[in-house]
Tab-separated table of C-alpha atoms and ligand atoms in Angstrom:
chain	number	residue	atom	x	y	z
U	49	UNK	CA	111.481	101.943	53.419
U	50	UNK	CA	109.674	102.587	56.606
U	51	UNK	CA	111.602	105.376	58.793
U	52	UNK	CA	112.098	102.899	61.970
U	53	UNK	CA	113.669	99.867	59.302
U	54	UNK	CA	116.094	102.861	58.186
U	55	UNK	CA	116.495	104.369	61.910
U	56	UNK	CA	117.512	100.894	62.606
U	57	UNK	CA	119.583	99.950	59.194
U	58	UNK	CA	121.377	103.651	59.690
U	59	UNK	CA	123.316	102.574	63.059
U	60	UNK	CA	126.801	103.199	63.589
U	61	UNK	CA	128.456	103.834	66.795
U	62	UNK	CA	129.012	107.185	67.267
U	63	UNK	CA	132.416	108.020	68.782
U	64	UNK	CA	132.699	111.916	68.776
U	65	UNK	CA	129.980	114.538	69.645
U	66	UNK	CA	129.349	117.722	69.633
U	67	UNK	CA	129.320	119.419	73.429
U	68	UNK	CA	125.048	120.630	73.224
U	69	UNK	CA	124.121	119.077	76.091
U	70	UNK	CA	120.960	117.107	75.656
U	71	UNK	CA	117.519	119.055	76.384
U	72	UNK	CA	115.073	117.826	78.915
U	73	UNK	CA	112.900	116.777	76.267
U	74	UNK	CA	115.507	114.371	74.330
U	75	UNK	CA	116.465	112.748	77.380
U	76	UNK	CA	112.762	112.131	78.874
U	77	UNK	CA	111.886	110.626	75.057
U	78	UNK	CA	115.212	108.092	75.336
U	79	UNK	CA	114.002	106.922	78.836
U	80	UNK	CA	110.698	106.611	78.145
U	81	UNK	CA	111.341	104.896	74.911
U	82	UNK	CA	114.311	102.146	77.070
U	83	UNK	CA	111.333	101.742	79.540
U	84	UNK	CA	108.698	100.686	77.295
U	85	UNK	CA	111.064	97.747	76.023
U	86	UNK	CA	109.481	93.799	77.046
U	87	UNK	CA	110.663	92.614	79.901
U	88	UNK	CA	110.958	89.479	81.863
U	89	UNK	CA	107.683	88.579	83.903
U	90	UNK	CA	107.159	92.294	83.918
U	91	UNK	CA	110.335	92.468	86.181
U	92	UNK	CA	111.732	95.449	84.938
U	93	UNK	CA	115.205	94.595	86.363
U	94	UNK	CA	117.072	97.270	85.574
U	95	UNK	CA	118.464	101.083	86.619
U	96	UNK	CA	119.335	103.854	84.400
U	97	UNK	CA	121.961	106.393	85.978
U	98	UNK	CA	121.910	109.610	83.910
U	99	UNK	CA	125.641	110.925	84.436
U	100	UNK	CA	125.149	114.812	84.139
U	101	UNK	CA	127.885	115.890	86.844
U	102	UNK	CA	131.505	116.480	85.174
U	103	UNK	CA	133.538	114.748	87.688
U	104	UNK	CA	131.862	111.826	87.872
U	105	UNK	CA	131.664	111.692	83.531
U	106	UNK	CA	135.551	112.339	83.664
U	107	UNK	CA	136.339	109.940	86.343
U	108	UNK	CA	134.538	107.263	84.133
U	109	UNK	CA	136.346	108.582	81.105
U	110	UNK	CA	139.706	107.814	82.839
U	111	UNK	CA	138.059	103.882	84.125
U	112	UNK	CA	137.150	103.704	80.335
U	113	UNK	CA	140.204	105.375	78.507
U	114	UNK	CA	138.306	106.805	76.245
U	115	UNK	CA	137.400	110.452	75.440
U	116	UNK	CA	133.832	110.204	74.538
U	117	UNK	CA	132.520	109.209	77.778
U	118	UNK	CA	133.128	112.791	78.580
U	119	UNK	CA	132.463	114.605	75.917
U	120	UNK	CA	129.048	113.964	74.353
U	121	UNK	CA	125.168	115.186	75.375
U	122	UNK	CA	124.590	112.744	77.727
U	123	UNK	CA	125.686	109.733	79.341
U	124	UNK	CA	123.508	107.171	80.965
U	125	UNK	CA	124.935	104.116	82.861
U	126	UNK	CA	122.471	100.624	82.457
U	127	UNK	CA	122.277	98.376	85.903
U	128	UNK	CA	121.333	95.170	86.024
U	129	UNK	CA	119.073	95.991	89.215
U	130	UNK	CA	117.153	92.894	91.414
U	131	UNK	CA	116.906	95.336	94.288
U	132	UNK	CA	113.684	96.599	93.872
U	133	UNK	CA	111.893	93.693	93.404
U	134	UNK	CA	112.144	92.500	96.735
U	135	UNK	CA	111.978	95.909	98.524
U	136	UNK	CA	108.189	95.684	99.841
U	137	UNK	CA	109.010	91.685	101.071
U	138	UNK	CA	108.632	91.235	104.700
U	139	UNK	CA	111.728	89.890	106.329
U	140	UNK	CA	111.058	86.284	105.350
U	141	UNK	CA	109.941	86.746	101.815
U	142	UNK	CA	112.936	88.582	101.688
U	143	UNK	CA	115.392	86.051	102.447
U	144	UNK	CA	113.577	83.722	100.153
U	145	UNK	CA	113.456	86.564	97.484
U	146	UNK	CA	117.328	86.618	98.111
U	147	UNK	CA	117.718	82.796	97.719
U	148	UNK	CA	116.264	83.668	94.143
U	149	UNK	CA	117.345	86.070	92.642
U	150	UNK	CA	120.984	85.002	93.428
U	151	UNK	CA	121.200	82.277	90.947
U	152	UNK	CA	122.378	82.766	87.146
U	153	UNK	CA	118.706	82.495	85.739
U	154	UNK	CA	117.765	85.988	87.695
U	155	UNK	CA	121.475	87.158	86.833
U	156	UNK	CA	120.829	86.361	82.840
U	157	UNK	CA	117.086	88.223	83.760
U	158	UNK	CA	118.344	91.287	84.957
U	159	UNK	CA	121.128	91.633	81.901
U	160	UNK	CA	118.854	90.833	79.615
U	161	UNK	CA	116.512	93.523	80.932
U	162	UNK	CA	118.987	95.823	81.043
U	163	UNK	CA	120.327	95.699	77.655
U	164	UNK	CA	116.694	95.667	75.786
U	165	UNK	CA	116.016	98.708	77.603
U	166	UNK	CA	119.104	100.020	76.220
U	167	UNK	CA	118.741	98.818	73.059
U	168	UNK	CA	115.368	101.019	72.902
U	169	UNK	CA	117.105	103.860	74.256
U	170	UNK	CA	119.370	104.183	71.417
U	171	UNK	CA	116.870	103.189	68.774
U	172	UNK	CA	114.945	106.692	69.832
U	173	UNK	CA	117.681	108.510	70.408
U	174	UNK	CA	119.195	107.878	67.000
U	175	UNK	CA	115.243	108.230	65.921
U	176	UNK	CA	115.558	111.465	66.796
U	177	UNK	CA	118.884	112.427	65.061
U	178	UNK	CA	121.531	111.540	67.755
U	179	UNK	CA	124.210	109.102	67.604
U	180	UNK	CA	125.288	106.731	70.664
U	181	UNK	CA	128.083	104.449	71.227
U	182	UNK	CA	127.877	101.394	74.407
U	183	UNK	CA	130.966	101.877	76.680
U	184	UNK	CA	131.193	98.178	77.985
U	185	UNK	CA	134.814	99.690	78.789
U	186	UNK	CA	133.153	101.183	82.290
U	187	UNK	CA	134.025	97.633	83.318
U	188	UNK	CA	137.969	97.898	83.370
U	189	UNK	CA	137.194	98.591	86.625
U	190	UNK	CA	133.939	98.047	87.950
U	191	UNK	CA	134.079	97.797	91.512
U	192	UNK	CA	135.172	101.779	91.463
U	193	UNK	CA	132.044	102.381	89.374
U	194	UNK	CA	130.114	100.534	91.626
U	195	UNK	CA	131.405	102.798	94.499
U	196	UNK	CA	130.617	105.849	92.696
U	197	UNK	CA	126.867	105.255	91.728
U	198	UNK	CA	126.174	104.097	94.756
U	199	UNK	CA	125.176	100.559	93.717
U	200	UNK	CA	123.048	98.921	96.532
U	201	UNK	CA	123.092	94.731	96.861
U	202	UNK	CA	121.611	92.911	93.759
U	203	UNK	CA	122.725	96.034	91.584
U	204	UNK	CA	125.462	96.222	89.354
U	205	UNK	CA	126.790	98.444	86.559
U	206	UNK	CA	126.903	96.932	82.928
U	207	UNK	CA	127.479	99.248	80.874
U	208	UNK	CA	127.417	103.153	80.099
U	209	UNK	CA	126.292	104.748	76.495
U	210	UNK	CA	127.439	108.037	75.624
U	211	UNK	CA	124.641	109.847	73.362
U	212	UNK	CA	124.834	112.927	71.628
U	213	UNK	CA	124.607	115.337	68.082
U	214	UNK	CA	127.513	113.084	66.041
U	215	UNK	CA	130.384	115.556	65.032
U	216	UNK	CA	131.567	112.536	62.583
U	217	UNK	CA	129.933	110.200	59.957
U	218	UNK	CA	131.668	107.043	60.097
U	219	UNK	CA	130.344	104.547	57.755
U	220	UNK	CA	128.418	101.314	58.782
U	221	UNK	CA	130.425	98.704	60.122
U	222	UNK	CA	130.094	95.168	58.509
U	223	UNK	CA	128.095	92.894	59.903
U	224	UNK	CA	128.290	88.898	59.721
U	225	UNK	CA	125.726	87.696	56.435
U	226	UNK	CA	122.826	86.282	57.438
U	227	UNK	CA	123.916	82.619	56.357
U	228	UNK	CA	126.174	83.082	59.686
U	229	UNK	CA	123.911	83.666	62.184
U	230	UNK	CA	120.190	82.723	61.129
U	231	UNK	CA	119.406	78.877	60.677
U	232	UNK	CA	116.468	77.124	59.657
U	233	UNK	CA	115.215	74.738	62.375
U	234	UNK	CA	119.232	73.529	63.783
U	235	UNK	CA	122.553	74.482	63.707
U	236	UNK	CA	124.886	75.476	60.783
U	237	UNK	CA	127.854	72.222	59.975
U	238	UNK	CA	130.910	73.652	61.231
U	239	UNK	CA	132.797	73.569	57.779
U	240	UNK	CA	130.004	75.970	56.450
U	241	UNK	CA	129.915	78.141	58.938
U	242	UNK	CA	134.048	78.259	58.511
U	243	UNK	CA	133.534	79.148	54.738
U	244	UNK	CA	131.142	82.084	55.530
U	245	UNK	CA	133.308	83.384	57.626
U	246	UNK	CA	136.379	82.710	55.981
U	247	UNK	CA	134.200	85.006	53.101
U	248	UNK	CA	133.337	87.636	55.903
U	249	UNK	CA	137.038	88.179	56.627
U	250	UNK	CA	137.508	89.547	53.114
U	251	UNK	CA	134.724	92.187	53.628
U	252	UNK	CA	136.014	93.181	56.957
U	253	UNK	CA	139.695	93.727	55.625
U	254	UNK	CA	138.503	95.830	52.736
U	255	UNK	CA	136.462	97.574	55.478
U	256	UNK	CA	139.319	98.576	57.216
U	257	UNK	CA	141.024	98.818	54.116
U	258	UNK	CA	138.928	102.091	52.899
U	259	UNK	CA	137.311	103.183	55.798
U	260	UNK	CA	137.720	107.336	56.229
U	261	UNK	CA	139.341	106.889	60.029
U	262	UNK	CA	141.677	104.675	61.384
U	263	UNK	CA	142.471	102.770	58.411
U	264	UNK	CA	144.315	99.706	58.985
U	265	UNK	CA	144.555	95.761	58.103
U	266	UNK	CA	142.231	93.376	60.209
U	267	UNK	CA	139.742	91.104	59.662
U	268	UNK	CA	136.754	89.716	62.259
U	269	UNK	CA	138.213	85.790	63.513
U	270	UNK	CA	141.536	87.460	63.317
U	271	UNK	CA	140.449	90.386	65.632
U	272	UNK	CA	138.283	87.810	67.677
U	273	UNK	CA	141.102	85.222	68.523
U	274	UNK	CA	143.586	88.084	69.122
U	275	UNK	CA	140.679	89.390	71.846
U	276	UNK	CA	139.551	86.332	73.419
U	277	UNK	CA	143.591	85.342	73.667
U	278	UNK	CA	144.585	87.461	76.948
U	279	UNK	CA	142.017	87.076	79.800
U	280	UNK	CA	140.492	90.406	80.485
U	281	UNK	CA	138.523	91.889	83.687
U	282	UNK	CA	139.042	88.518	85.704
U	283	UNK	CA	137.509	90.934	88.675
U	284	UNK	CA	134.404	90.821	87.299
U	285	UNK	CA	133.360	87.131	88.385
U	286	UNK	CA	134.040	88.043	92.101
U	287	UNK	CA	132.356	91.169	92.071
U	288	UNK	CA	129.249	90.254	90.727
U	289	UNK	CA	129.186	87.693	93.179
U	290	UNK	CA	129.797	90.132	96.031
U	291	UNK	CA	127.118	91.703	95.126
U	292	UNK	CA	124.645	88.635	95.444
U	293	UNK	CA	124.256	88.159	91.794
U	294	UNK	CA	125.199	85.075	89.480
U	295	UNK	CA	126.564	83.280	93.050
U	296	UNK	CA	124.435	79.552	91.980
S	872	FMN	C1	127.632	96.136	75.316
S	872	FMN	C2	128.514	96.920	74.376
S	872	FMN	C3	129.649	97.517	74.865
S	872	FMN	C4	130.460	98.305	74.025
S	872	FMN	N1	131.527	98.959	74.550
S	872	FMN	C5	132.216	99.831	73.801
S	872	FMN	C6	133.251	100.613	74.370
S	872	FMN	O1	133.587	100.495	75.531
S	872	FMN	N2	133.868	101.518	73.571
S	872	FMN	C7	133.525	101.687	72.275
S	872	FMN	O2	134.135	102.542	71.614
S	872	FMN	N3	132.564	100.958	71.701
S	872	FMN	C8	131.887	100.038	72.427
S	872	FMN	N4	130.857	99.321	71.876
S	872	FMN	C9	130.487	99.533	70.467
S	872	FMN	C10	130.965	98.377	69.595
S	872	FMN	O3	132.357	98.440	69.453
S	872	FMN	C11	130.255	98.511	68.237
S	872	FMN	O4	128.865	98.427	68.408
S	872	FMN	C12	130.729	97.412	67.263
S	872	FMN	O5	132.089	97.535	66.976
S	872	FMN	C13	129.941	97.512	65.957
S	872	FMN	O6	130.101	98.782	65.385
S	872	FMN	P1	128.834	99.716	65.080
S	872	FMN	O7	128.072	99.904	66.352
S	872	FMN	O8	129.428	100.996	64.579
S	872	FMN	O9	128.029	99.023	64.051
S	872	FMN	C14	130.104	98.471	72.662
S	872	FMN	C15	128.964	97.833	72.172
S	872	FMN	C16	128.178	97.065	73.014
S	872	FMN	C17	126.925	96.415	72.465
């Protein structure tokens, strides 16, 4: 198999590193490789905040509760970011810009930007023998991270992704068979797409059944309805909308 197929095939979050901070080198290779990602209209609607100072990474540790946003080589934080693009405009064009890139098709832009970059980011970085994990979790309270990156208008923080030499070897996480999620030409029937999952749940319990860390008894709809019970970050509607994003 080709080395990018098994780069790709290989992933598993990554959820304790060793303390090396990354070189230079490694860190130019994962920006350059998040910035050659496609991108909307050649927009390129997004910011990458390399978090190298200590009390910033442990302040965002104690937003995310969790120990690896410290601890690990590096940690970058992605922006959806519609600043730039209107940062040459004179005065008018600007407040048409602004008119623009305030509704939810510039908002879905700039995320989807942002998270393709990303998503090439960790592709080289785990090319290159590191492991990363996403910390969406930077969003328990996202209006202090905002604060302390210094977020202009039209900029906000999605999510951070802690990279680094893996001091563990979890194994690969299932994912969903392909009957769940890729359809020929329509939609999957409902009662179907119940039995494949109803078939997934098995896999996922034995999963967490044998797994070599925090073994317990779950399975995926179980774990989803438990998640998508309670509301969670209800701030983050009004916030991106105070920062002129996602407002029409
Ligand atoms: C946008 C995004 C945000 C995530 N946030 C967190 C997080 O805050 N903490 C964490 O431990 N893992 C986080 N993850 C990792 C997921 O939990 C993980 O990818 C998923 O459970 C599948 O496991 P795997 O990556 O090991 O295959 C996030 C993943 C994504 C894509």
């Amino acid at each position: 198999m080709n080395e990018t197929i098994q780069t790709i095939l290989g992933h598993r979050s990554i959820r304790k590193f060793k303390e090396r901070p990354l070189s230079n080198e490694e860190i130019n290779t994962i920006i350059e490789a998040a910035s050659r990602a496609s991108t909307s209209s050649f927009m390129m609607a997004y910011s990458i905040i390399g978090i190298d100072d200590a009390s910033v990474k442990s302040k965002l540790a104690k937003i995310s509760g969790q120990s690896y946003v410290e601890h690990n080589g590096h940690l970058f934080v992605f922006c959806a970011d519609l600043n730039k693009v209107g940062l040459l405009a004179s005065p008018e064009e600007k407040q048409q810009i602004n008119e623009n890139v305030e509704n939810t098709e510039h908002f879905l832009v700039a995320t989807i930007d942002a998270a393709l970059a990303a998503q090439n980011a960790c592709l080289a970085a785990e090319g290159i023998g590191l492991g990363v994990c996403y910390i969406g979790s930077i969003r328990n309270d996202i209006k202090t991270v905002d604060q302390l990156l210094g977020l202009p208008d039209h900029v906000i923080p999605l999510f951070g992704l802690a990279v680094g030499e893996p001091d563990h070897d979890p194994q690969p996480k299932p994912r969903l068979p392909k009957e769940a999620f890729y359809f020929k030409n329509k939609y999957i029937e409902s009662a179907s797409l119940q039995k494949e999952i109803e078939h997934f749940d098995q896999g996922v319990n034995d999963y967490y059944k044998k797994r070599s860390e925090n073994k317990r008894m779950d399975q995926w709809s179980t774990q989803m309805i438990r998640k998508l019970s309670t509301p969670i970050r209800t701030d983050v509607t009004p916030f991106v909308q105070s920062k002129g994003l996602n407002k029409k």
